[in-house]
Amino acid sequence: MNSPFSTEISRHPLADFGWDDDWAAAFAPYAAQGFVPGRVVRVDRGQCDLVTPEGPVRADTEFVTPHDPLRVVCTGDWAVVDPDGGDPRYVRTYLPRRTSFVRSTSSKRSEGQILAANVDHAVIAVSLAAELDLGRIERFLALAWESGAQPVVVLTKADLVPDAATTAHLVSDVETAAPGVQVLAVSAEQGHGIDVLGALLDGTSVLLGQSGAGKSTLANALLGADVMDVQAVRDVDGKGRHTTTTRNLLVLPTGGVLIDTPGLRGVGLFDAEAGVGQVFSEIEALAEGCRFHDCAHDAEPGCAVLAALDDGTLPPRRLDSYRKLLRENQRLAARTDARLRGEMRRVWKMRGAEGRAAMEAKRGRLG
Ligand code: GDP
Ligand code: ZN
């Protein structure tokens, strides 16, 4: 039967938060042991807020705070939580991540930091009120691809563009910088294009983009009215329980959730070589045709990339931008490696000193 009522009844209470058949299958062994699933909203001070089929739950994260910062439980994770009755309740583990947003940490740390997990769509907001910076868009795209999420570029404030033809031009400019990516022009102010974007965003989404790009305004438009500041948890148990715990995980009226964590907004590249490759997929495809497989596309004979530059099919700006992002990423990787090497040297030195001390102690005892 296809009545709307039967689908209502079979709908999982966490469906609005991104739960689907694949998550259910991954969770099945834990369900058999009596654990409940929970989507992590935020993590702080050794605990986290979760949404579960019973409603919001606060749980201890002691078991999911390993040394490797990339494996620490984070917003968007699907947690395996103790059943009701435990005090405190613990997050026992979390389901393998589909995607993850990682940022490079400040200069003191060599590792990346996990910002959000299981994001399906990365919405890159770009303001049409300023001159388009395609290089910046490409950098956000690299970051998005690297995470495993599908990017979409949203050109905001379209109401400030004088006419539709100009908007169409701007959209097609951005399309040349974003192969495989949908580019939309919207106006949150006038409500244009918001429905199209909303329809696209099933599952879990994040908003990326520069400050002032219009992300908060866009979020409010997607959520309907100014829910951004006052979002209460959806009635997952039908009892009208309200809380502000889902501030970082907002349910969209069109289905799906929006993750909004402060760190994500200004995130930089981290180990994003694969992501960069995907942004410049046409260049990587051309490179397959170069005579030398390690061609640097500088002055090599039989270089398909230079040939495409010559015949005008590849804009020079794209190649420059590709090189710039690769260099940036390599610099970051080299810095990380240097720091890792430094740490290793310290460890070996310490071990050496300990070893010598042990030897001397032994000699002391013997002598
Ligand atoms: P955020 O920093 O990316 O969150 O950007 P905001 O959402 O705070 O928006 C920055 C500025 O752009 C604010 O002054 C908004 O009022 C303005 N803005 C956002 N969306 C639109 C729009 O669709 N049209 C116009 N004209 N202005 C907008
Ligand atoms: Zn080449």
PDB file of N, CA and C and ligand atoms in Angstrom, residues 290 295 297 303-305, ligand 2:
ATOM      1  N   CYS A 290      49.609  13.023 -21.740  1.00  0.00           N
ATOM      2  CA  CYS A 290      50.982  13.497 -21.868  1.00  0.00           C
ATOM      3  C   CYS A 290      51.915  12.326 -22.189  1.00  0.00           C
ATOM      4  N   CYS A 295      54.971  13.943 -16.318  1.00  0.00           N
ATOM      5  CA  CYS A 295      55.070  15.250 -16.971  1.00  0.00           C
ATOM      6  C   CYS A 295      54.676  16.378 -16.002  1.00  0.00           C
ATOM      7  N   HIS A 297      54.159  19.413 -17.118  1.00  0.00           N
ATOM      8  CA  HIS A 297      53.446  20.359 -17.990  1.00  0.00           C
ATOM      9  C   HIS A 297      54.154  21.716 -18.018  1.00  0.00           C
ATOM     10  N   CYS A 303      53.312  17.241 -24.414  1.00  0.00           N
ATOM     11  CA  CYS A 303      52.476  17.546 -23.237  1.00  0.00           C
ATOM     12  C   CYS A 303      51.059  17.935 -23.683  1.00  0.00           C
ATOM     13  N   ALA A 304      50.094  17.139 -23.271  1.00  0.00           N
ATOM     14  CA  ALA A 304      48.701  17.359 -23.686  1.00  0.00           C
ATOM     15  C   ALA A 304      48.096  18.579 -22.978  1.00  0.00           C
ATOM     16  N   VAL A 305      48.601  18.884 -21.782  1.00  0.00           N
ATOM     17  CA  VAL A 305      48.070  20.028 -21.036  1.00  0.00           C
ATOM     18  C   VAL A 305      48.489  21.327 -21.724  1.00  0.00           C
TER      19      VAL A 305
HETATM   20 ZN    ZN B   2      52.055  17.436 -19.536  1.00  0.00          ZN
END
